[in-house]
Amino acid sequence: MPLDNDPEPLRLRCVGIGAGPANLSLASLLYGRPDIPNLVLDRKPDFDWHDGQLLPEANLQVSHVKDLVSLADPTNPFSFLAYLAEKGRIYHFLNARFDSVPRQEFRNYLEWACRRNEHVVLGEEVRSVDFDGADFVVETQRRTLRAENVVVGVGNRPWVPPIVRPHLDATQFHVSEFMAKAVGLSGLTVAVVGGGQSGAEAFLDLITRAAGQTPGRVIWISRRTNYHPIDDSPFTNEFFMPGYSDHFATLDPQDRQNFIVRHILASDGISEDTVRAIYQALYLRRFVYEDGRPATGLYPDREVTGVTPSPPGGWNLEVRHNVDTDSIEHFEADVVIWATGMRSGPMEFLDPIAHRFEREGEEFLVDQDFAVRWDGPSDRNVFLQNAVRSQRGLADPNLSLNAWRSRRIADRMLGVRSPEPLEPFVSWSTKAG
Ligand SMILES: Cc1cc2nc3c(=O)[nH]c(=O)nc-3n(C[C@H](O)[C@H](O)[C@H](O)COP(=O)(O)OP(=O)(O)OC[C@H]3O[C@@H](n4cnc5c(N)ncnc54)[C@H](O)[C@@H]3O)c2cc1C
């Protein structure tokens, strides 16, 4: 592979930026295709998949069939089944009859797919992407690459409310740092803020810790009106089908935004098994073990409106009830864990060409193949994976359409169109036949 001092930069059909599930899917679909020389680069020196919050009991929230390839190319050698078979445990997996696959197992599968694909390079950050009139020029920390196409798959970044940002430290942190920082909490008061899956997993972990590691009190504050489960029912799951994604893209931007707000629990609710595990843990501690440890407090329908240091070393949370808005509550906590989600971050490396891209709100505008609309040649494209939720709907950051979206991108580069799955049962569009 050419390095800094090589005279000619390596020229590729496709450079992927980021090797999370999105671009690993693309790399897997392109594997063994000499007609599309490609490289996928990730700045991480070692593979991880949200390892900072990889709690031992956490499960995948979707079917394992929604792996890197199966929904687009079921015979591809990078499938989850191929992984199990290669590891020799396909029968054991079947016998185990998991309701949902442990997240650790799926993470290990992703690492396996990453490691066996020599076109995926870790420890190489992309610093800038420019266009020289013929190709994209991709500068990494150690070389220059030329590419006909660039596929951005840099995922989302942890997000906390602005009031928290000045206070982030060892005792106040985003849940993505849970494994490293939620330690040594014995006897302390811990507040978890955020009522989605990550907040639920953090709360469950804290209230079920072994003796000697049990916090004194754990409180759980959520803006939502209750600790709502994910809606995993069949018609809701049609939102996570290719046909729905294409339909969604045709809607008026305001209608799309309204839809996302109204149906947020289709993607961001808590898994039923996690909700039940929490309720059962609360029951056991109060009625069966009768040790009342740790003390717990559940406070939904509330917004944290202020955070101030509370000497000698804790925090004071000012909390407003969403209905009883005149009532302000105050909670003291030694440690505050913000499970307030992820948001797409700025893609500074695109700055040299970003002025040539069309936009819709805060997103770059993409076409039906996830290519950014721009003023450059139509056979040179920047594709976006998991960066257009407002245009493509709730499934965009999710694993559900990962393989399908990657195949669409690959098809565009190859100038072909693979057969689409059948339309959803529901006629979402008035224009459908
Ligand atoms: C804890 C957690 C659990 C989840 N579980 C599920 C689930 O069960 N089911 C589901 O459908 N979805 C789940 N999701 C949502 C979604 O599937 C994941 O967030 C998924 O990782 C998104 O994949 P991605 O490839 O878009 O981004 P990421 O996985 O975030 O990968 C992006 C990569 O880009 C790299 N990168 C960034 N900038 C650069 C650069 N300049 N140069 C090179 N590399 C760069 C980063 O190092 C990173 O490795 C979960 C999300 C979280 C946070």
GROMACS .gro file of C-alpha atoms and ligand atoms in nm:
model
  486
    1MET     CA    1   0.000   0.000   0.000
    2PRO     CA    2   0.154   0.340  -0.098
    3LEU     CA    3   0.272   0.563   0.184
    4ASP     CA    4   0.375   0.927   0.210
    5ASN     CA    5   0.678   0.919  -0.013
    6ASP     CA    6   0.519   0.729  -0.304
    7PRO     CA    7   0.506   0.947  -0.616
    8GLU     CA    8   0.150   0.873  -0.725
    9PRO     CA    9  -0.139   0.862  -0.481
   10LEU     CA   10  -0.340   0.541  -0.484
   11ARG     CA   11  -0.650   0.586  -0.702
   12LEU     CA   12  -0.968   0.405  -0.598
   13ARG     CA   13  -1.328   0.382  -0.709
   14CYS     CA   14  -1.443   0.424  -0.351
   15VAL     CA   15  -1.303   0.552  -0.021
   16GLY     CA   16  -1.518   0.497   0.288
   17ILE     CA   17  -1.468   0.724   0.588
   18GLY     CA   18  -1.551   0.548   0.914
   19ALA     CA   19  -1.572   0.173   0.970
   20GLY     CA   20  -1.881   0.136   1.183
   21PRO     CA   21  -2.163  -0.097   1.079
   22ALA     CA   22  -2.263   0.136   0.794
   23ASN     CA   23  -1.939   0.131   0.599
   24LEU     CA   24  -1.850  -0.221   0.711
   25SER     CA   25  -2.166  -0.324   0.533
   26LEU     CA   26  -2.054  -0.149   0.215
   27ALA     CA   27  -1.702  -0.296   0.244
   28SER     CA   28  -1.854  -0.644   0.284
   29LEU     CA   29  -2.079  -0.605  -0.020
   30LEU     CA   30  -1.784  -0.480  -0.229
   31TYR     CA   31  -1.547  -0.753  -0.113
   32GLY     CA   32  -1.406  -0.960  -0.398
   33ARG     CA   33  -1.511  -0.702  -0.660
   34PRO     CA   34  -1.195  -0.601  -0.846
   35ASP     CA   35  -1.407  -0.363  -1.056
   36ILE     CA   36  -1.452  -0.142  -0.747
   37PRO     CA   37  -1.116  -0.103  -0.576
   38ASN     CA   38  -1.201   0.038  -0.236
   39LEU     CA   39  -1.067   0.124   0.105
   40VAL     CA   40  -1.258   0.197   0.423
   41LEU     CA   41  -1.064   0.398   0.680
   42ASP     CA   42  -1.131   0.445   1.050
   43ARG     CA   43  -0.940   0.665   1.291
   44LYS     CA   44  -0.981   0.421   1.580
   45PRO     CA   45  -0.663   0.220   1.630
   46ASP     CA   46  -0.865  -0.083   1.745
   47PHE     CA   47  -1.211  -0.197   1.654
   48ASP     CA   48  -1.497  -0.111   1.888
   49TRP     CA   49  -1.872  -0.078   1.863
   50HIS     CA   50  -1.993   0.153   2.138
   51ASP     CA   51  -1.768  -0.041   2.376
   52GLY     CA   52  -1.778   0.244   2.627
   53GLN     CA   53  -2.132   0.139   2.717
   54LEU     CA   54  -2.118  -0.230   2.635
   55LEU     CA   55  -2.293  -0.359   2.944
   56PRO     CA   56  -2.276  -0.737   2.987
   57GLU     CA   57  -2.654  -0.788   2.978
   58ALA     CA   58  -2.722  -0.559   2.681
   59ASN     CA   59  -2.897  -0.709   2.380
   60LEU     CA   60  -2.934  -0.613   2.018
   61GLN     CA   61  -3.258  -0.425   1.955
   62VAL     CA   62  -3.310  -0.574   1.609
   63SER     CA   63  -3.300  -0.922   1.456
   64HIS     CA   64  -2.954  -1.062   1.391
   65VAL     CA   65  -3.067  -1.109   1.030
   66LYS     CA   66  -3.021  -0.731   1.009
   67ASP     CA   67  -2.648  -0.794   0.994
   68LEU     CA   68  -2.403  -0.631   0.754
   69VAL     CA   69  -2.522  -0.808   0.442
   70SER     CA   70  -2.805  -1.060   0.470
   71LEU     CA   71  -3.096  -0.833   0.381
   72ALA     CA   72  -2.922  -0.729   0.059
   73ASP     CA   73  -2.711  -1.034  -0.025
   74PRO     CA   74  -2.807  -1.342   0.181
   75THR     CA   75  -2.524  -1.559   0.046
   76ASN     CA   76  -2.251  -1.308   0.124
   77PRO     CA   77  -1.963  -1.458   0.330
   78PHE     CA   78  -1.977  -1.167   0.579
   79SER     CA   79  -2.316  -1.262   0.725
   80PHE     CA   80  -2.378  -1.326   1.093
   81LEU     CA   81  -2.458  -1.688   1.010
   82ALA     CA   82  -2.126  -1.721   0.825
   83TYR     CA   83  -1.955  -1.585   1.137
   84LEU     CA   84  -2.125  -1.840   1.361
   85ALA     CA   85  -2.046  -2.120   1.118
   86GLU     CA   86  -1.680  -2.021   1.092
   87LYS     CA   87  -1.655  -2.012   1.471
   88GLY     CA   88  -1.807  -2.361   1.483
   89ARG     CA   89  -2.092  -2.266   1.711
   90ILE     CA   90  -2.390  -2.247   1.481
   91TYR     CA   91  -2.571  -2.536   1.657
   92HIS     CA   92  -2.493  -2.394   2.000
   93PHE     CA   93  -2.632  -2.059   1.892
   94LEU     CA   94  -2.955  -2.223   1.781
   95ASN     CA   95  -2.982  -2.424   2.102
   96ALA     CA   96  -2.929  -2.112   2.313
   97ARG     CA   97  -3.250  -1.964   2.162
   98PHE     CA   98  -3.171  -1.605   2.249
   99ASP     CA   99  -3.476  -1.380   2.232
  100SER     CA  100  -3.230  -1.121   2.108
  101VAL     CA  101  -2.861  -1.154   2.040
  102PRO     CA  102  -2.627  -1.028   2.313
  103ARG     CA  103  -2.480  -0.698   2.198
  104GLN     CA  104  -2.133  -0.829   2.284
  105GLU     CA  105  -2.183  -1.117   2.039
  106PHE     CA  106  -2.292  -0.883   1.760
  107ARG     CA  107  -1.998  -0.655   1.837
  108ASN     CA  108  -1.763  -0.954   1.810
  109TYR     CA  109  -1.921  -1.041   1.476
  110LEU     CA  110  -1.861  -0.685   1.351
  111GLU     CA  111  -1.499  -0.705   1.461
  112TRP     CA  112  -1.462  -1.037   1.278
  113ALA     CA  113  -1.602  -0.880   0.959
  114CYS     CA  114  -1.369  -0.584   1.002
  115ARG     CA  115  -1.057  -0.794   1.057
  116ARG     CA  116  -1.108  -1.039   0.772
  117ASN     CA  117  -1.147  -0.762   0.516
  118GLU     CA  118  -0.805  -0.628   0.415
  119HIS     CA  119  -0.970  -0.324   0.256
  120VAL     CA  120  -1.067  -0.195   0.599
  121VAL     CA  121  -0.785   0.002   0.761
  122LEU     CA  122  -0.794   0.108   1.126
  123GLY     CA  123  -0.588   0.385   1.282
  124GLU     CA  124  -0.610   0.619   0.983
  125GLU     CA  125  -0.809   0.938   1.021
  126VAL     CA  126  -0.943   1.128   0.723
  127ARG     CA  127  -0.853   1.496   0.760
  128SER     CA  128  -0.997   1.649   0.442
  129VAL     CA  129  -1.179   1.574   0.118
  130ASP     CA  130  -1.139   1.804  -0.181
  131PHE     CA  131  -1.220   1.776  -0.552
  132ASP     CA  132  -0.959   1.851  -0.819
  133GLY     CA  133  -1.196   1.849  -1.117
  134ALA     CA  134  -1.142   1.479  -1.192
  135ASP     CA  135  -1.136   1.296  -0.857
  136PHE     CA  136  -1.188   1.346  -0.490
  137VAL     CA  137  -0.861   1.402  -0.309
  138VAL     CA  138  -0.870   1.244   0.034
  139GLU     CA  139  -0.604   1.349   0.284
  140THR     CA  140  -0.548   1.121   0.578
  141GLN     CA  141  -0.299   1.166   0.858
  142ARG     CA  142  -0.041   0.971   0.656
  143ARG     CA  143  -0.114   0.981   0.284
  144THR     CA  144  -0.316   1.120  -0.005
  145LEU     CA  145  -0.573   0.906  -0.186
  146ARG     CA  146  -0.770   0.979  -0.500
  147ALA     CA  147  -1.122   0.846  -0.532
  148GLU     CA  148  -1.412   0.857  -0.775
  149ASN     CA  149  -1.653   0.823  -0.485
  150VAL     CA  150  -1.643   0.893  -0.113
  151VAL     CA  151  -1.882   0.727   0.130
  152VAL     CA  152  -1.910   0.901   0.465
  153GLY     CA  153  -2.009   0.676   0.756
  154VAL     CA  154  -1.885   0.860   1.064
  155GLY     CA  155  -2.190   0.791   1.280
  156ASN     CA  156  -2.315   1.009   1.561
  157ARG     CA  157  -2.155   1.176   1.860
  158PRO     CA  158  -2.263   1.174   2.223
  159TRP     CA  159  -2.490   1.468   2.300
  160VAL     CA  160  -2.560   1.642   2.631
  161PRO     CA  161  -2.767   1.958   2.692
  162PRO     CA  162  -2.567   2.283   2.678
  163ILE     CA  163  -2.617   2.346   3.054
  164VAL     CA  164  -2.409   2.036   3.128
  165ARG     CA  165  -2.114   2.093   2.898
  166PRO     CA  166  -1.910   2.318   3.131
  167HIS     CA  167  -1.942   2.057   3.407
  168LEU     CA  168  -1.845   1.734   3.231
  169ASP     CA  169  -1.582   1.551   3.436
  170ALA     CA  170  -1.524   1.227   3.625
  171THR     CA  171  -1.850   1.264   3.821
  172GLN     CA  172  -2.069   1.398   3.542
  173PHE     CA  173  -2.048   1.225   3.206
  174HIS     CA  174  -2.229   1.092   2.901
  175VAL     CA  175  -2.347   0.732   2.918
  176SER     CA  176  -2.109   0.645   2.633
  177GLU     CA  177  -1.836   0.653   2.901
  178PHE     CA  178  -2.028   0.436   3.142
  179MET     CA  179  -1.788   0.140   3.152
  180ALA     CA  180  -1.489   0.355   3.241
  181LYS     CA  181  -1.651   0.609   3.473
  182ALA     CA  182  -1.946   0.442   3.648
  183VAL     CA  183  -1.712   0.270   3.894
  184GLY     CA  184  -1.648   0.305   4.267
  185LEU     CA  185  -2.006   0.417   4.332
  186SER     CA  186  -2.064   0.220   4.650
  187GLY     CA  187  -2.286   0.418   4.886
  188LEU     CA  188  -2.309   0.722   4.653
  189THR     CA  189  -2.616   0.890   4.507
  190VAL     CA  190  -2.625   0.852   4.129
  191ALA     CA  191  -2.866   1.030   3.894
  192VAL     CA  192  -2.936   0.892   3.547
  193VAL     CA  193  -3.093   1.145   3.309
  194GLY     CA  194  -3.264   1.013   2.997
  195GLY     CA  195  -3.545   0.762   2.948
  196GLY     CA  196  -3.433   0.573   2.638
  197GLN     CA  197  -3.256   0.238   2.608
  198SER     CA  198  -2.916   0.368   2.721
  199GLY     CA  199  -3.061   0.533   3.033
  200ALA     CA  200  -3.256   0.217   3.110
  201GLU     CA  201  -2.949  -0.004   3.078
  202ALA     CA  202  -2.748   0.228   3.303
  203PHE     CA  203  -3.024   0.238   3.566
  204LEU     CA  204  -3.065  -0.141   3.558
  205ASP     CA  205  -2.693  -0.196   3.597
  206LEU     CA  206  -2.669   0.045   3.891
  207ILE     CA  207  -2.960  -0.103   4.086
  208THR     CA  208  -2.847  -0.464   4.039
  209ARG     CA  209  -2.480  -0.432   4.134
  210ALA     CA  210  -2.331  -0.687   4.367
  211ALA     CA  211  -2.296  -0.618   4.740
  212GLY     CA  212  -2.003  -0.388   4.801
  213GLN     CA  213  -2.059  -0.205   4.471
  214THR     CA  214  -2.416  -0.092   4.533
  215PRO     CA  215  -2.481   0.283   4.516
  216GLY     CA  216  -2.671   0.425   4.814
  217ARG     CA  217  -2.943   0.575   4.595
  218VAL     CA  218  -3.014   0.578   4.222
  219ILE     CA  219  -3.261   0.819   4.066
  220TRP     CA  220  -3.383   0.813   3.706
  221ILE     CA  221  -3.513   1.131   3.545
  222SER     CA  222  -3.683   1.129   3.205
  223ARG     CA  223  -3.846   1.393   2.990
  224ARG     CA  224  -4.087   1.137   2.851
  225THR     CA  225  -4.423   1.094   3.027
  226ASN     CA  226  -4.331   0.738   3.130
  227TYR     CA  227  -4.057   0.478   3.078
  228HIS     CA  228  -4.195   0.388   2.740
  229PRO     CA  229  -4.109   0.065   2.557
  230ILE     CA  230  -3.996   0.051   2.197
  231ASP     CA  231  -4.281  -0.015   1.957
  232ASP     CA  232  -4.168  -0.336   1.789
  233SER     CA  233  -4.505  -0.429   1.642
  234PRO     CA  234  -4.544  -0.544   1.280
  235PHE     CA  235  -4.700  -0.238   1.118
  236THR     CA  236  -4.464  -0.005   1.302
  237ASN     CA  237  -4.178  -0.214   1.171
  238GLU     CA  238  -4.290  -0.125   0.819
  239PHE     CA  239  -4.123   0.212   0.892
  240PHE     CA  240  -3.796   0.019   0.880
  241MET     CA  241  -3.849  -0.121   0.531
  242PRO     CA  242  -3.686   0.009   0.212
  243GLY     CA  243  -4.023   0.098   0.057
  244TYR     CA  244  -4.111   0.316   0.353
  245SER     CA  245  -3.772   0.489   0.347
  246ASP     CA  246  -3.827   0.580  -0.020
  247HIS     CA  247  -4.179   0.700   0.054
  248PHE     CA  248  -4.062   0.908   0.350
  249ALA     CA  249  -3.810   1.089   0.129
  250THR     CA  250  -4.095   1.219  -0.089
  251LEU     CA  251  -4.279   1.389   0.199
  252ASP     CA  252  -4.276   1.758   0.276
  253PRO     CA  253  -3.990   1.842   0.521
  254GLN     CA  254  -4.229   1.963   0.790
  255ASP     CA  255  -4.439   1.645   0.760
  256ARG     CA  256  -4.121   1.438   0.791
  257GLN     CA  257  -4.021   1.625   1.105
  258ASN     CA  258  -4.366   1.584   1.259
  259PHE     CA  259  -4.357   1.215   1.182
  260ILE     CA  260  -4.022   1.165   1.357
  261VAL     CA  261  -4.146   1.340   1.671
  262ARG     CA  262  -4.475   1.147   1.673
  263HIS     CA  263  -4.319   0.805   1.617
  264ILE     CA  264  -3.995   0.841   1.809
  265LEU     CA  265  -4.072   0.534   2.024
  266ALA     CA  266  -4.053   0.315   1.714
  267SER     CA  267  -3.677   0.355   1.736
  268ASP     CA  268  -3.589   0.518   2.067
  269GLY     CA  269  -3.807   0.338   2.321
  270ILE     CA  270  -3.676   0.086   2.574
  271SER     CA  271  -3.663  -0.285   2.489
  272GLU     CA  272  -3.943  -0.476   2.655
  273ASP     CA  273  -3.699  -0.716   2.826
  274THR     CA  274  -3.505  -0.425   2.978
  275VAL     CA  275  -3.822  -0.260   3.109
  276ARG     CA  276  -3.932  -0.587   3.264
  277ALA     CA  277  -3.590  -0.654   3.416
  278ILE     CA  278  -3.596  -0.311   3.580
  279TYR     CA  279  -3.946  -0.360   3.718
  280GLN     CA  280  -3.858  -0.704   3.850
  281ALA     CA  281  -3.540  -0.572   4.013
  282LEU     CA  282  -3.741  -0.298   4.187
  283TYR     CA  283  -3.995  -0.557   4.305
  284LEU     CA  284  -3.731  -0.795   4.439
  285ARG     CA  285  -3.548  -0.524   4.628
  286ARG     CA  286  -3.858  -0.383   4.792
  287PHE     CA  287  -4.070  -0.692   4.859
  288VAL     CA  288  -3.850  -1.001   4.852
  289TYR     CA  289  -3.498  -0.913   4.962
  290GLU     CA  290  -3.643  -0.632   5.174
  291ASP     CA  291  -3.301  -0.472   5.199
  292GLY     CA  292  -3.414  -0.165   5.008
  293ARG     CA  293  -3.067  -0.131   4.858
  294PRO     CA  294  -3.008   0.080   4.670
  295ALA     CA  295  -3.283   0.332   4.739
  296THR     CA  296  -3.440   0.431   4.408
  297GLY     CA  297  -3.640   0.720   4.269
  298LEU     CA  298  -3.826   0.729   3.939
  299TYR     CA  299  -3.903   1.076   3.803
  300PRO     CA  300  -4.049   1.079   3.450
  301ASP     CA  301  -4.216   1.375   3.277
  302ARG     CA  302  -3.948   1.611   3.403
  303GLU     CA  303  -3.678   1.822   3.248
  304VAL     CA  304  -3.344   1.904   3.407
  305THR     CA  305  -3.322   2.283   3.381
  306GLY     CA  306  -3.009   2.350   3.583
  307VAL     CA  307  -2.693   2.182   3.712
  308THR     CA  308  -2.476   2.344   3.976
  309PRO     CA  309  -2.186   2.218   4.184
  310SER     CA  310  -2.292   2.125   4.533
  311PRO     CA  311  -1.994   2.136   4.773
  312PRO     CA  312  -1.801   1.944   4.879
  313GLY     CA  313  -1.810   1.742   4.558
  314GLY     CA  314  -2.157   1.665   4.427
  315TRP     CA  315  -2.415   1.819   4.199
  316ASN     CA  316  -2.750   1.987   4.245
  317LEU     CA  317  -3.001   1.920   3.969
  318GLU     CA  318  -3.286   2.166   3.921
  319VAL     CA  319  -3.578   1.980   3.768
  320ARG     CA  320  -3.904   2.115   3.627
  321HIS     CA  321  -4.216   1.900   3.589
  322ASN     CA  322  -4.356   1.911   3.235
  323VAL     CA  323  -4.719   1.945   3.344
  324ASP     CA  324  -4.688   2.101   3.689
  325THR     CA  325  -4.449   2.357   3.545
  326ASP     CA  326  -4.453   2.585   3.851
  327SER     CA  327  -4.311   2.309   4.063
  328ILE     CA  328  -3.931   2.303   4.069
  329GLU     CA  329  -3.763   2.005   4.237
  330HIS     CA  330  -3.402   1.980   4.346
  331PHE     CA  331  -3.201   1.658   4.359
  332GLU     CA  332  -2.857   1.615   4.509
  333ALA     CA  333  -2.630   1.360   4.342
  334ASP     CA  334  -2.266   1.261   4.374
  335VAL     CA  335  -2.257   1.140   4.015
  336VAL     CA  336  -2.475   1.236   3.716
  337ILE     CA  337  -2.493   1.018   3.405
  338TRP     CA  338  -2.641   1.181   3.096
  339ALA     CA  339  -2.815   0.930   2.870
  340THR     CA  340  -2.935   1.207   2.642
  341GLY     CA  341  -2.861   1.051   2.308
  342MET     CA  342  -2.639   1.093   2.008
  343ARG     CA  343  -2.651   1.356   1.733
  344SER     CA  344  -2.473   1.383   1.403
  345GLY     CA  345  -2.163   1.592   1.440
  346PRO     CA  346  -2.002   1.831   1.197
  347MET     CA  347  -1.804   1.663   0.917
  348GLU     CA  348  -1.523   1.917   0.906
  349PHE     CA  349  -1.322   1.707   0.663
  350LEU     CA  350  -1.580   1.795   0.395
  351ASP     CA  351  -1.525   2.171   0.442
  352PRO     CA  352  -1.317   2.213   0.121
  353ILE     CA  353  -1.616   2.103  -0.092
  354ALA     CA  354  -1.914   2.157   0.138
  355HIS     CA  355  -1.999   2.491  -0.027
  356ARG     CA  356  -2.080   2.294  -0.344
  357PHE     CA  357  -2.338   2.075  -0.166
  358GLU     CA  358  -2.711   2.142  -0.150
  359ARG     CA  359  -2.858   2.150   0.200
  360GLU     CA  360  -3.187   2.091   0.369
  361GLY     CA  361  -3.191   2.240   0.717
  362GLU     CA  362  -2.885   2.114   0.901
  363GLU     CA  363  -2.832   1.819   0.665
  364PHE     CA  364  -2.672   1.787   0.324
  365LEU     CA  365  -2.945   1.704   0.072
  366VAL     CA  366  -2.919   1.354  -0.074
  367ASP     CA  367  -3.082   1.191  -0.375
  368GLN     CA  368  -3.255   0.851  -0.386
  369ASP     CA  369  -2.916   0.674  -0.368
  370PHE     CA  370  -2.788   0.871  -0.066
  371ALA     CA  371  -2.554   1.075  -0.290
  372VAL     CA  372  -2.523   1.440  -0.188
  373ARG     CA  373  -2.670   1.674  -0.450
  374TRP     CA  374  -2.390   1.894  -0.573
  375ASP     CA  375  -2.266   2.091  -0.873
  376GLY     CA  376  -1.991   1.843  -0.965
  377PRO     CA  377  -1.991   1.566  -1.229
  378SER     CA  378  -2.273   1.314  -1.191
  379ASP     CA  379  -2.030   1.018  -1.189
  380ARG     CA  380  -1.835   1.159  -0.893
  381ASN     CA  381  -2.027   1.142  -0.567
  382VAL     CA  382  -2.012   1.178  -0.191
  383PHE     CA  383  -2.257   0.936  -0.031
  384LEU     CA  384  -2.386   0.973   0.325
  385GLN     CA  385  -2.460   0.680   0.553
  386ASN     CA  386  -2.652   0.751   0.873
  387ALA     CA  387  -2.650   1.129   0.835
  388VAL     CA  388  -2.991   1.215   0.690
  389ARG     CA  389  -3.253   1.113   0.945
  390SER     CA  390  -3.469   1.415   0.859
  391GLN     CA  391  -3.478   1.305   0.494
  392ARG     CA  392  -3.490   0.927   0.536
  393GLY     CA  393  -3.666   0.877   0.868
  394LEU     CA  394  -3.618   0.687   1.190
  395ALA     CA  395  -3.442   0.394   1.023
  396ASP     CA  396  -3.146   0.603   0.907
  397PRO     CA  397  -2.926   0.558   1.219
  398ASN     CA  398  -3.057   0.206   1.279
  399LEU     CA  399  -2.917  -0.128   1.160
  400SER     CA  400  -3.241  -0.219   0.982
  401LEU     CA  401  -3.165  -0.059   0.645
  402ASN     CA  402  -2.788  -0.079   0.668
  403ALA     CA  403  -2.736  -0.354   0.411
  404TRP     CA  404  -3.003  -0.221   0.175
  405ARG     CA  405  -2.861   0.133   0.184
  406SER     CA  406  -2.508   0.007   0.122
  407ARG     CA  407  -2.629  -0.200  -0.171
  408ARG     CA  408  -2.800   0.104  -0.318
  409ILE     CA  409  -2.478   0.299  -0.290
  410ALA     CA  410  -2.278   0.012  -0.443
  411ASP     CA  411  -2.534  -0.021  -0.724
  412ARG     CA  412  -2.500   0.347  -0.809
  413MET     CA  413  -2.124   0.314  -0.833
  414LEU     CA  414  -2.162   0.001  -1.048
  415GLY     CA  415  -2.434   0.153  -1.266
  416VAL     CA  416  -2.682  -0.126  -1.189
  417ARG     CA  417  -3.005  -0.155  -0.993
  418SER     CA  418  -3.063  -0.467  -0.781
  419PRO     CA  419  -3.419  -0.592  -0.737
  420GLU     CA  420  -3.599  -0.426  -0.446
  421PRO     CA  421  -3.796  -0.624  -0.187
  422LEU     CA  422  -4.175  -0.619  -0.233
  423GLU     CA  423  -4.362  -0.309  -0.123
  424PRO     CA  424  -4.485  -0.285   0.238
  425PHE     CA  425  -4.839  -0.413   0.304
  426VAL     CA  426  -4.956  -0.064   0.395
  427SER     CA  427  -5.016   0.186   0.114
  428TRP     CA  428  -4.819   0.466   0.273
  429SER     CA  429  -4.833   0.686  -0.033
  430THR     CA  430  -5.144   0.810  -0.210
  431LYS     CA  431  -4.942   0.773  -0.530
  432ALA     CA  432  -4.890   0.396  -0.482
  433GLY     CA  433  -5.070   0.166  -0.725
  434LIG     C1  434  -2.501   0.177   2.260
  434LIG     C2  435  -2.569   0.168   2.128
  434LIG     C3  436  -2.637   0.054   2.093
  434LIG     C4  437  -2.701   0.045   1.971
  434LIG     N1  438  -2.772  -0.067   1.941
  434LIG     C5  439  -2.843  -0.074   1.829
  434LIG     C6  440  -2.924  -0.189   1.800
  434LIG     O1  441  -2.932  -0.282   1.880
  434LIG     N2  442  -2.992  -0.192   1.683
  434LIG     C7  443  -2.986  -0.088   1.594
  434LIG     O2  444  -3.050  -0.095   1.490
  434LIG     N3  445  -2.913   0.021   1.617
  434LIG     C8  446  -2.841   0.031   1.734
  434LIG     N4  447  -2.768   0.144   1.759
  434LIG     C9  448  -2.769   0.253   1.659
  434LIG    C10  449  -2.674   0.228   1.539
  434LIG     O3  450  -2.690   0.100   1.486
  434LIG    C11  451  -2.531   0.241   1.580
  434LIG     O4  452  -2.509   0.370   1.633
  434LIG    C12  453  -2.429   0.217   1.466
  434LIG     O5  454  -2.303   0.206   1.528
  434LIG    C13  455  -2.424   0.326   1.360
  434LIG     O6  456  -2.327   0.287   1.265
  434LIG     P1  457  -2.237   0.389   1.182
  434LIG     O7  458  -2.145   0.306   1.101
  434LIG     O8  459  -2.324   0.485   1.113
  434LIG     O9  460  -2.157   0.474   1.292
  434LIG     P2  461  -2.050   0.433   1.403
  434LIG    O10  462  -2.072   0.295   1.451
  434LIG    O11  463  -2.055   0.543   1.504
  434LIG    O12  464  -1.909   0.436   1.329
  434LIG    C14  465  -1.854   0.556   1.281
  434LIG    C15  466  -1.704   0.540   1.273
  434LIG    O13  467  -1.648   0.651   1.204
  434LIG    C16  468  -1.519   0.674   1.257
  434LIG     N5  469  -1.477   0.810   1.217
  434LIG    C17  470  -1.533   0.929   1.253
  434LIG     N6  471  -1.467   1.031   1.195
  434LIG    C18  472  -1.369   0.977   1.121
  434LIG    C19  473  -1.267   1.031   1.037
  434LIG     N7  474  -1.256   1.163   1.017
  434LIG     N8  475  -1.181   0.946   0.977
  434LIG    C20  476  -1.191   0.813   0.995
  434LIG     N9  477  -1.286   0.756   1.073
  434LIG    C21  478  -1.372   0.837   1.135
  434LIG    C22  479  -1.538   0.653   1.405
  434LIG    O14  480  -1.415   0.622   1.467
  434LIG    C23  481  -1.635   0.535   1.406
  434LIG    O15  482  -1.569   0.412   1.421
  434LIG    C24  483  -2.700   0.155   1.881
  434LIG    C25  484  -2.633   0.272   1.915
  434LIG    C26  485  -2.568   0.279   2.039
  434LIG    C27  486  -2.499   0.408   2.076
   0.00000   0.00000   0.00000
